[in-house]
mmCIF file of C-alpha atoms in Angstrom:
data_model
loop_
_atom_site.group_PDB
_atom_site.id
_atom_site.type_symbol
_atom_site.label_atom_id
_atom_site.label_comp_id
_atom_site.label_asym_id
_atom_site.label_seq_id
_atom_site.Cartn_x
_atom_site.Cartn_y
_atom_site.Cartn_z
ATOM 1 C CA UNK O 1 -22.115 25.143 8.912
ATOM 2 C CA UNK O 2 -22.337 22.348 6.244
ATOM 3 C CA UNK O 3 -24.045 24.866 3.902
ATOM 4 C CA UNK O 4 -21.410 27.543 4.444
ATOM 5 C CA UNK O 5 -18.536 25.114 3.636
ATOM 6 C CA UNK O 6 -20.278 24.041 0.487
ATOM 7 C CA UNK O 7 -21.215 27.462 -0.771
ATOM 8 C CA UNK O 8 -18.047 29.396 -0.181
ATOM 9 C CA UNK O 9 -15.547 28.580 -2.900
ATOM 10 C CA UNK O 10 -12.920 30.843 -1.389
ATOM 11 C CA UNK O 11 -12.517 28.593 1.573
ATOM 12 C CA UNK O 12 -9.410 26.351 1.770
ATOM 13 C CA UNK O 13 -10.320 22.929 0.464
ATOM 14 C CA UNK O 14 -7.611 21.420 2.651
ATOM 15 C CA UNK O 15 -9.144 22.828 5.909
ATOM 16 C CA UNK O 16 -12.568 21.679 4.819
ATOM 17 C CA UNK O 17 -11.201 18.189 4.520
ATOM 18 C CA UNK O 18 -9.459 18.304 7.844
ATOM 19 C CA UNK O 19 -12.570 19.476 9.427
ATOM 20 C CA UNK O 20 -14.884 16.960 7.969
ATOM 21 C CA UNK O 21 -12.613 14.032 8.598
ATOM 22 C CA UNK O 22 -12.187 14.655 12.368
ATOM 23 C CA UNK O 23 -13.766 12.000 14.523
ATOM 24 C CA UNK O 24 -15.359 14.273 17.299
ATOM 25 C CA UNK O 25 -19.191 14.304 17.650
ATOM 26 C CA UNK O 26 -19.603 17.767 16.185
ATOM 27 C CA UNK O 27 -17.442 17.013 13.246
ATOM 28 C CA UNK O 28 -19.130 13.862 12.485
ATOM 29 C CA UNK O 29 -22.515 15.603 12.470
ATOM 30 C CA UNK O 30 -21.162 18.351 10.175
ATOM 31 C CA UNK O 31 -19.944 15.630 7.824
ATOM 32 C CA UNK O 32 -23.350 13.900 7.784
ATOM 33 C CA UNK O 33 -25.023 17.294 7.087
ATOM 34 C CA UNK O 34 -22.331 18.170 4.335
ATOM 35 C CA UNK O 35 -23.129 14.855 2.518
ATOM 36 C CA UNK O 36 -26.845 15.135 3.022
ATOM 37 C CA UNK O 37 -26.716 18.323 1.044
ATOM 38 C CA UNK O 38 -25.051 16.734 -1.986
ATOM 39 C CA UNK O 39 -27.309 15.146 -4.826
ATOM 40 C CA UNK O 40 -25.790 11.711 -6.236
ATOM 41 C CA UNK O 41 -29.160 10.418 -7.473
ATOM 42 C CA UNK O 42 -29.038 9.058 -11.211
ATOM 43 C CA UNK O 43 -25.287 9.853 -11.374
ATOM 44 C CA UNK O 44 -22.929 7.240 -12.625
ATOM 45 C CA UNK O 45 -20.592 6.019 -9.840
ATOM 46 C CA UNK O 46 -17.300 7.785 -11.125
ATOM 47 C CA UNK O 47 -19.158 10.891 -11.706
ATOM 48 C CA UNK O 48 -20.531 10.960 -8.183
ATOM 49 C CA UNK O 49 -17.097 10.295 -6.753
ATOM 50 C CA UNK O 50 -15.595 13.160 -8.751
ATOM 51 C CA UNK O 51 -18.304 15.501 -7.649
ATOM 52 C CA UNK O 52 -17.674 14.540 -3.845
ATOM 53 C CA UNK O 53 -13.914 14.713 -4.139
ATOM 54 C CA UNK O 54 -14.172 18.278 -5.780
ATOM 55 C CA UNK O 55 -15.477 19.825 -2.742
ATOM 56 C CA UNK O 56 -12.581 19.253 -0.401
ATOM 57 C CA UNK O 57 -9.144 17.947 -0.174
ATOM 58 C CA UNK O 58 -8.617 14.456 1.195
ATOM 59 C CA UNK O 59 -6.804 14.346 4.472
ATOM 60 C CA UNK O 60 -3.693 12.109 4.844
ATOM 61 C CA UNK O 61 -4.636 10.241 7.907
ATOM 62 C CA UNK O 62 -6.312 7.008 7.155
ATOM 63 C CA UNK O 63 -9.106 7.259 9.832
ATOM 64 C CA UNK O 64 -10.288 10.507 8.323
ATOM 65 C CA UNK O 65 -10.355 9.280 4.824
ATOM 66 C CA UNK O 66 -12.310 6.051 6.151
ATOM 67 C CA UNK O 67 -15.039 8.314 7.691
ATOM 68 C CA UNK O 68 -15.449 10.475 4.620
ATOM 69 C CA UNK O 69 -15.677 7.567 2.071
ATOM 70 C CA UNK O 70 -18.101 5.799 4.488
ATOM 71 C CA UNK O 71 -20.242 8.854 4.521
ATOM 72 C CA UNK O 72 -20.036 8.998 0.491
ATOM 73 C CA UNK O 73 -21.038 5.386 0.251
ATOM 74 C CA UNK O 74 -24.139 5.646 2.417
ATOM 75 C CA UNK O 75 -25.279 8.657 0.710
ATOM 76 C CA UNK O 76 -24.786 7.363 -3.045
ATOM 77 C CA UNK O 77 -26.413 4.040 -2.011
ATOM 78 C CA UNK O 78 -29.535 5.646 -0.510
ATOM 79 C CA UNK O 79 -29.959 7.939 -3.300
ATOM 80 C CA UNK O 80 -29.516 4.997 -6.018
ATOM 81 C CA UNK O 81 -31.808 2.262 -4.779
ATOM 82 C CA UNK O 82 -33.273 1.556 -8.079
ATOM 83 C CA UNK O 83 -30.009 0.741 -10.076
ATOM 84 C CA UNK O 84 -29.658 -2.689 -8.490
ATOM 85 C CA UNK O 85 -25.883 -2.726 -9.133
ATOM 86 C CA UNK O 86 -24.930 -2.610 -5.373
ATOM 87 C CA UNK O 87 -26.428 -4.833 -2.890
ATOM 88 C CA UNK O 88 -25.437 -2.706 0.213
ATOM 89 C CA UNK O 89 -23.450 0.424 0.989
ATOM 90 C CA UNK O 90 -20.492 -1.621 2.097
ATOM 91 C CA UNK O 91 -19.918 -2.397 -1.739
ATOM 92 C CA UNK O 92 -20.022 1.326 -2.508
ATOM 93 C CA UNK O 93 -17.505 1.692 0.250
ATOM 94 C CA UNK O 94 -15.135 -0.849 -0.913
ATOM 95 C CA UNK O 95 -15.323 0.039 -4.519
ATOM 96 C CA UNK O 96 -14.701 3.713 -3.758
ATOM 97 C CA UNK O 97 -11.514 2.837 -2.032
ATOM 98 C CA UNK O 98 -10.559 0.497 -4.908
ATOM 99 C CA UNK O 99 -11.268 3.320 -7.495
ATOM 100 C CA UNK O 100 -8.825 5.622 -5.448
ATOM 101 C CA UNK O 101 -6.118 3.010 -5.533
ATOM 102 C CA UNK O 102 -6.547 2.655 -9.346
ATOM 103 C CA UNK O 103 -6.538 6.366 -9.876
ATOM 104 C CA UNK O 104 -3.177 6.727 -8.026
ATOM 105 C CA UNK O 105 -1.844 3.709 -9.797
ATOM 106 C CA UNK O 106 -2.887 5.007 -13.252
ATOM 107 C CA UNK O 107 -1.709 8.614 -12.883
ATOM 108 C CA UNK O 108 1.139 8.588 -10.727
ATOM 109 C CA UNK O 109 4.274 8.793 -13.141
ATOM 110 C CA UNK O 110 6.457 7.165 -10.450
ATOM 111 C CA UNK O 111 4.558 3.983 -10.789
ATOM 112 C CA UNK O 112 5.943 2.173 -13.789
ATOM 113 C CA UNK O 113 4.003 -1.027 -13.695
ATOM 114 C CA UNK O 114 0.391 -0.059 -14.044
ATOM 115 C CA UNK O 115 -2.641 -2.155 -12.890
ATOM 116 C CA UNK O 116 -4.303 -3.929 -15.827
ATOM 117 C CA UNK O 117 -8.014 -4.253 -16.251
ATOM 118 C CA UNK O 118 -8.033 -7.910 -15.419
ATOM 119 C CA UNK O 119 -6.111 -7.171 -12.206
ATOM 120 C CA UNK O 120 -8.667 -4.527 -11.256
ATOM 121 C CA UNK O 121 -11.679 -6.975 -11.828
ATOM 122 C CA UNK O 122 -9.759 -9.758 -9.914
ATOM 123 C CA UNK O 123 -8.990 -7.289 -6.995
ATOM 124 C CA UNK O 124 -12.719 -6.571 -6.689
ATOM 125 C CA UNK O 125 -14.152 -10.072 -6.964
ATOM 126 C CA UNK O 126 -16.721 -11.034 -4.511
ATOM 127 C CA UNK O 127 -17.055 -7.418 -3.006
ATOM 128 C CA UNK O 128 -20.855 -7.242 -3.561
ATOM 129 C CA UNK O 129 -22.136 -9.231 -0.676
ATOM 130 C CA UNK O 130 -20.140 -12.188 -1.831
ATOM 131 C CA UNK O 131 -20.877 -11.688 -5.553
ATOM 132 C CA UNK O 132 -18.990 -9.956 -8.258
ATOM 133 C CA UNK O 133 -20.191 -6.564 -9.696
ATOM 134 C CA UNK O 134 -21.249 -6.802 -13.468
ATOM 135 C CA UNK O 135 -18.190 -7.169 -15.724
ATOM 136 C CA UNK O 136 -19.398 -4.569 -18.105
ATOM 137 C CA UNK O 137 -19.806 -1.997 -15.321
ATOM 138 C CA UNK O 138 -16.325 -2.698 -13.871
ATOM 139 C CA UNK O 139 -14.608 -2.643 -17.232
ATOM 140 C CA UNK O 140 -16.362 0.706 -18.127
ATOM 141 C CA UNK O 141 -15.433 2.111 -14.821
ATOM 142 C CA UNK O 142 -11.850 1.010 -15.155
ATOM 143 C CA UNK O 143 -11.741 2.701 -18.579
ATOM 144 C CA UNK O 144 -13.163 5.973 -17.219
ATOM 145 C CA UNK O 145 -10.725 6.235 -14.349
ATOM 146 C CA UNK O 146 -7.546 5.468 -16.406
ATOM 147 C CA UNK O 147 -8.584 7.810 -19.273
ATOM 148 C CA UNK O 148 -9.553 10.772 -17.073
ATOM 149 C CA UNK O 149 -7.816 11.817 -13.921
ATOM 150 C CA UNK O 150 -9.809 12.681 -10.932
ATOM 151 C CA UNK O 151 -9.014 16.484 -10.299
ATOM 152 C CA UNK O 152 -8.773 16.550 -6.527
ATOM 153 C CA UNK O 153 -8.489 19.807 -4.912
ATOM 154 C CA UNK O 154 -5.110 20.669 -3.999
ATOM 155 C CA UNK O 155 -5.241 24.397 -3.021
ATOM 156 C CA UNK O 156 -2.606 25.222 -5.668
ATOM 157 C CA UNK O 157 -4.019 28.698 -6.250
ATOM 158 C CA UNK O 158 -3.861 29.588 -2.506
ATOM 159 C CA UNK O 159 -0.762 27.485 -1.599
ATOM 160 C CA UNK O 160 1.335 30.678 -1.178
ATOM 161 C CA UNK O 161 -1.334 33.068 -0.215
ATOM 162 C CA UNK O 162 0.634 33.810 3.091
ATOM 163 C CA UNK O 163 4.147 33.788 1.469
ATOM 164 C CA UNK O 164 6.472 36.252 3.132
ATOM 165 C CA UNK O 165 7.847 37.591 -0.040
ATOM 166 C CA UNK O 166 7.343 37.304 -3.990
ATOM 167 C CA UNK O 167 8.986 38.829 -6.984
ATOM 168 C CA UNK O 168 11.035 38.568 -9.997
ATOM 169 C CA UNK O 169 14.889 37.639 -9.587
ATOM 170 C CA UNK O 170 17.530 36.437 -12.098
ATOM 171 C CA UNK O 171 19.166 33.214 -11.185
ATOM 172 C CA UNK O 172 22.475 31.817 -12.527
ATOM 173 C CA UNK O 173 22.165 28.219 -13.795
ATOM 174 C CA UNK O 174 24.147 25.459 -12.098
ATOM 175 C CA UNK O 175 25.924 23.441 -14.749
ATOM 176 C CA UNK O 176 25.444 26.081 -17.543
ATOM 177 C CA UNK O 177 26.309 29.465 -16.140
ATOM 178 C CA UNK O 178 23.596 31.545 -17.984
ATOM 179 C CA UNK O 179 21.156 33.872 -16.097
ATOM 180 C CA UNK O 180 17.542 33.290 -16.226
ATOM 181 C CA UNK O 181 14.693 35.395 -15.006
ATOM 182 C CA UNK O 182 12.452 33.465 -12.435
ATOM 183 C CA UNK O 183 9.625 34.334 -10.285
ATOM 184 C CA UNK O 184 10.501 33.608 -6.585
ATOM 185 C CA UNK O 185 8.401 32.921 -3.641
ATOM 186 C CA UNK O 186 9.636 32.825 -0.180
ATOM 187 C CA UNK O 187 7.372 30.643 2.031
ATOM 188 C CA UNK O 188 7.551 28.007 4.854
ATOM 189 C CA UNK O 189 11.510 28.154 5.191
ATOM 190 C CA UNK O 190 11.913 27.460 1.602
ATOM 191 C CA UNK O 191 12.542 29.465 -1.650
ATOM 192 C CA UNK O 192 10.564 28.363 -4.629
ATOM 193 C CA UNK O 193 11.251 29.569 -8.123
ATOM 194 C CA UNK O 194 8.896 29.326 -11.234
ATOM 195 C CA UNK O 195 9.047 30.275 -14.821
ATOM 196 C CA UNK O 196 5.982 32.423 -14.438
ATOM 197 C CA UNK O 197 3.810 33.791 -11.591
ATOM 198 C CA UNK O 198 0.879 31.701 -12.997
ATOM 199 C CA UNK O 199 2.790 28.430 -12.979
ATOM 200 C CA UNK O 200 1.346 25.758 -10.352
ATOM 201 C CA UNK O 201 4.514 23.661 -10.067
ATOM 202 C CA UNK O 202 7.892 25.369 -9.416
ATOM 203 C CA UNK O 203 10.965 24.646 -11.289
ATOM 204 C CA UNK O 204 12.963 24.263 -8.194
ATOM 205 C CA UNK O 205 13.004 24.347 -4.349
ATOM 206 C CA UNK O 206 15.565 25.299 -2.123
ATOM 207 C CA UNK O 207 15.049 24.649 1.779
ATOM 208 C CA UNK O 208 16.555 27.239 3.786
ATOM 209 C CA UNK O 209 18.047 24.734 6.106
ATOM 210 C CA UNK O 210 21.727 25.658 7.686
ATOM 211 C CA UNK O 211 22.455 28.151 4.675
ATOM 212 C CA UNK O 212 24.236 31.486 4.649
ATOM 213 C CA UNK O 213 23.003 34.184 2.515
ATOM 214 C CA UNK O 214 25.213 37.307 1.736
ATOM 215 C CA UNK O 215 25.619 39.882 -0.873
ATOM 216 C CA UNK O 216 27.922 38.892 -3.595
ATOM 217 C CA UNK O 217 30.231 40.720 -6.059
ATOM 218 C CA UNK O 218 29.644 39.330 -9.641
ATOM 219 C CA UNK O 219 31.440 42.007 -11.550
ATOM 220 C CA UNK O 220 29.255 43.499 -14.198
ATOM 221 C CA UNK O 221 26.189 41.762 -12.808
ATOM 222 C CA UNK O 222 24.935 44.013 -9.962
ATOM 223 C CA UNK O 223 22.697 43.658 -6.873
ATOM 224 C CA UNK O 224 23.613 39.884 -6.504
ATOM 225 C CA UNK O 225 23.434 37.733 -3.532
ATOM 226 C CA UNK O 226 24.628 34.062 -2.915
ATOM 227 C CA UNK O 227 23.234 31.165 -1.071
ATOM 228 C CA UNK O 228 25.340 28.413 0.258
ATOM 229 C CA UNK O 229 25.707 25.894 2.979
ATOM 230 C CA UNK O 230 27.320 27.151 6.299
ATOM 231 C CA UNK O 231 29.678 24.091 6.514
ATOM 232 C CA UNK O 232 29.256 21.705 3.745
ATOM 233 C CA UNK O 233 30.238 21.693 0.023
ATOM 234 C CA UNK O 234 26.831 20.993 -1.320
ATOM 235 C CA UNK O 235 23.373 22.389 -0.593
ATOM 236 C CA UNK O 236 20.149 20.637 -0.033
ATOM 237 C CA UNK O 237 17.965 21.562 -3.166
ATOM 238 C CA UNK O 238 15.700 19.898 -5.782
ATOM 239 C CA UNK O 239 14.301 20.497 -9.357
ATOM 240 C CA UNK O 240 11.020 19.471 -10.554
ATOM 241 C CA UNK O 241 10.866 17.621 -13.911
ATOM 242 C CA UNK O 242 8.016 18.219 -16.296
ATOM 243 C CA UNK O 243 6.171 15.126 -15.111
ATOM 244 C CA UNK O 244 6.065 16.496 -11.586
ATOM 245 C CA UNK O 245 8.838 14.077 -10.124
ATOM 246 C CA UNK O 246 11.475 15.672 -7.980
ATOM 247 C CA UNK O 247 15.237 15.201 -8.693
ATOM 248 C CA UNK O 248 18.163 16.280 -6.636
ATOM 249 C CA UNK O 249 19.994 19.501 -7.602
ATOM 250 C CA UNK O 250 23.771 19.314 -7.260
ATOM 251 C CA UNK O 251 24.483 22.963 -6.181
ATOM 252 C CA UNK O 252 27.441 24.155 -3.953
ATOM 253 C CA UNK O 253 25.748 27.639 -4.218
ATOM 254 C CA UNK O 254 22.958 29.775 -5.866
ATOM 255 C CA UNK O 255 23.835 33.094 -7.387
ATOM 256 C CA UNK O 256 20.812 35.250 -7.572
ATOM 257 C CA UNK O 257 20.346 38.873 -8.834
ATOM 258 C CA UNK O 258 17.733 41.473 -7.877
ATOM 259 C CA UNK O 259 16.715 44.618 -9.971
ATOM 260 C CA UNK O 260 18.558 46.890 -7.727
ATOM 261 C CA UNK O 261 20.504 47.288 -4.379
ATOM 262 C CA UNK O 262 17.585 48.025 -2.161
ATOM 263 C CA UNK O 263 15.590 45.019 -3.566
ATOM 264 C CA UNK O 264 18.704 42.923 -3.074
ATOM 265 C CA UNK O 265 18.988 43.850 0.634
ATOM 266 C CA UNK O 266 15.205 43.353 1.091
ATOM 267 C CA UNK O 267 15.482 39.683 -0.331
ATOM 268 C CA UNK O 268 18.640 38.997 1.861
ATOM 269 C CA UNK O 269 16.983 40.147 5.011
ATOM 270 C CA UNK O 270 13.917 38.234 4.402
ATOM 271 C CA UNK O 271 15.752 35.019 3.514
ATOM 272 C CA UNK O 272 17.917 35.454 6.549
ATOM 273 C CA UNK O 273 14.839 35.490 9.000
ATOM 274 C CA UNK O 274 13.594 32.237 7.161
ATOM 275 C CA UNK O 275 16.890 30.220 7.552
ATOM 276 C CA UNK O 276 16.558 27.661 10.200
ATOM 277 C CA UNK O 277 18.902 25.209 11.856
ATOM 278 C CA UNK O 278 18.568 21.426 11.573
ATOM 279 C CA UNK O 279 19.775 20.072 15.055
ATOM 280 C CA UNK O 280 20.302 16.722 13.649
ATOM 281 C CA UNK O 281 22.747 17.839 11.257
ATOM 282 C CA UNK O 282 24.583 19.780 13.791
ATOM 283 C CA UNK O 283 24.796 16.602 16.025
ATOM 284 C CA UNK O 284 25.919 14.583 12.868
ATOM 285 C CA UNK O 285 28.717 17.031 12.141
ATOM 286 C CA UNK O 286 29.933 17.049 15.638
ATOM 287 C CA UNK O 287 29.950 13.293 15.629
ATOM 288 C CA UNK O 288 32.000 13.207 12.442
ATOM 289 C CA UNK O 289 34.314 15.600 13.909
ATOM 290 C CA UNK O 290 34.965 13.550 16.978
ATOM 291 C CA UNK O 291 35.437 10.335 14.759
ATOM 292 C CA UNK O 292 37.919 12.152 12.596
ATOM 293 C CA UNK O 293 39.799 13.588 15.794
ATOM 294 C CA UNK O 294 39.955 10.069 17.197
ATOM 295 C CA UNK O 295 41.256 8.533 13.995
ATOM 296 C CA UNK O 296 44.098 11.175 13.799
ATOM 297 C CA UNK O 297 44.871 10.596 17.504
ATOM 298 C CA UNK O 298 45.241 6.800 16.955
ATOM 299 C CA UNK O 299 47.171 7.480 13.861
ATOM 300 C CA UNK O 300 49.680 9.779 15.300
ATOM 301 C CA UNK O 301 50.289 7.504 18.343
ATOM 302 C CA UNK O 302 51.543 4.772 16.114
ATOM 303 C CA UNK O 303 54.903 5.465 14.630
ATOM 304 C CA UNK O 304 55.243 4.495 10.912
ATOM 305 C CA UNK O 305 57.795 1.762 10.525
ATOM 306 C CA UNK O 306 58.075 0.407 6.889
ATOM 307 C CA UNK O 307 58.161 -3.320 6.586
ATOM 308 C CA UNK O 308 61.588 -4.930 6.073
ATOM 309 C CA UNK O 309 62.221 -8.317 4.586
ATOM 310 C CA UNK O 310 65.474 -10.268 4.566
ATOM 311 C CA UNK O 311 66.475 -12.051 1.562
ATOM 312 C CA UNK O 312 65.648 -15.325 3.129
ATOM 313 C CA UNK O 313 62.139 -14.200 4.009
ATOM 314 C CA UNK O 314 61.509 -13.145 0.365
ATOM 315 C CA UNK O 315 62.703 -16.470 -0.806
ATOM 316 C CA UNK O 316 60.504 -18.254 1.613
ATOM 317 C CA UNK O 317 57.665 -16.119 0.642
ATOM 318 C CA UNK O 318 58.099 -16.674 -3.019
ATOM 319 C CA UNK O 319 58.410 -20.546 -2.550
ATOM 320 C CA UNK O 320 55.422 -20.856 -0.478
ATOM 321 C CA UNK O 321 53.006 -19.289 -2.582
ATOM 322 C CA UNK O 322 52.030 -21.127 -5.921
ATOM 323 C CA UNK O 323 50.846 -18.593 -8.521
ATOM 324 C CA UNK O 324 49.000 -20.111 -11.580
ATOM 325 C CA UNK O 325 50.735 -19.581 -14.864
ATOM 326 C CA UNK O 326 49.331 -17.162 -17.437
ATOM 327 C CA UNK O 327 47.480 -19.768 -19.291
ATOM 328 C CA UNK O 328 45.890 -21.515 -16.118
ATOM 329 C CA UNK O 329 43.072 -19.042 -15.560
ATOM 330 C CA UNK O 330 39.711 -20.193 -16.933
ATOM 331 C CA UNK O 331 37.069 -17.885 -17.751
ATOM 332 C CA UNK O 332 34.338 -20.297 -16.816
ATOM 333 C CA UNK O 333 35.473 -20.416 -13.367
ATOM 334 C CA UNK O 334 36.251 -16.775 -12.817
#
């Protein structure tokens, strides 16, 4: 099984990671056999780690990651006994985790304050059985990780293999009402659109949650349909910046055109079958309606009587309140 997982490049790296990370006795044995087939001897630490992480996608669960990194640590330590850098496999294990944290810090654009070299060294002080790893080794490792991103497998090429529908459509812009041709993919209750079929990251994502899709009359623009929320003025959607970060897209609706009426009807039908209801949103809207109704009921039950003051009341009010004169306000005390 381990040989099969290693030798078949068309397999999903995500599924391989999930299989290897499971804690069942069978999965643990497969992980051990999988790592035993990998050769880390005479490889620098970062090269060995990159090689290991290229064979699967790390799962999200902490326990699975722990088992997989421990397997790497034992294999790397057993195959590099003569280097003398590491006193035991626990050091390799801790350093591997530390490198993953450094990698995330260095290459995530959402993290503004990056880890410095001195902080990296300080964070790993005493991990080598109570001693520090050689400074030149650690500084070199830091430079390699920061300068060259570890390309972990993300299954980008196969992410939309099972998409329900793909094709070229023309989308009207939100703020600027120009029409642009985009490659659309309908998958997992979302509508993704790209500049090109070869792009990995989409330009935007439209979750098909509590939406309505219908044909639209756009005058000279034929074969159009429109997406909008069934009860709210704004849709839930997002755009993807060039750095990969997501930003909210402020759209009341999306107007999209197909090549012809037949293609438009096909897209409308496919999208309708992928629209799903969010029960929490429906409960929230019911609650808001109840609050509005209660507020109106209370307001209607209290007759509006404008306040009336007598001349004597006005005089009393003015005399009892001491207002400062124009020049008494001090900027320093405001």
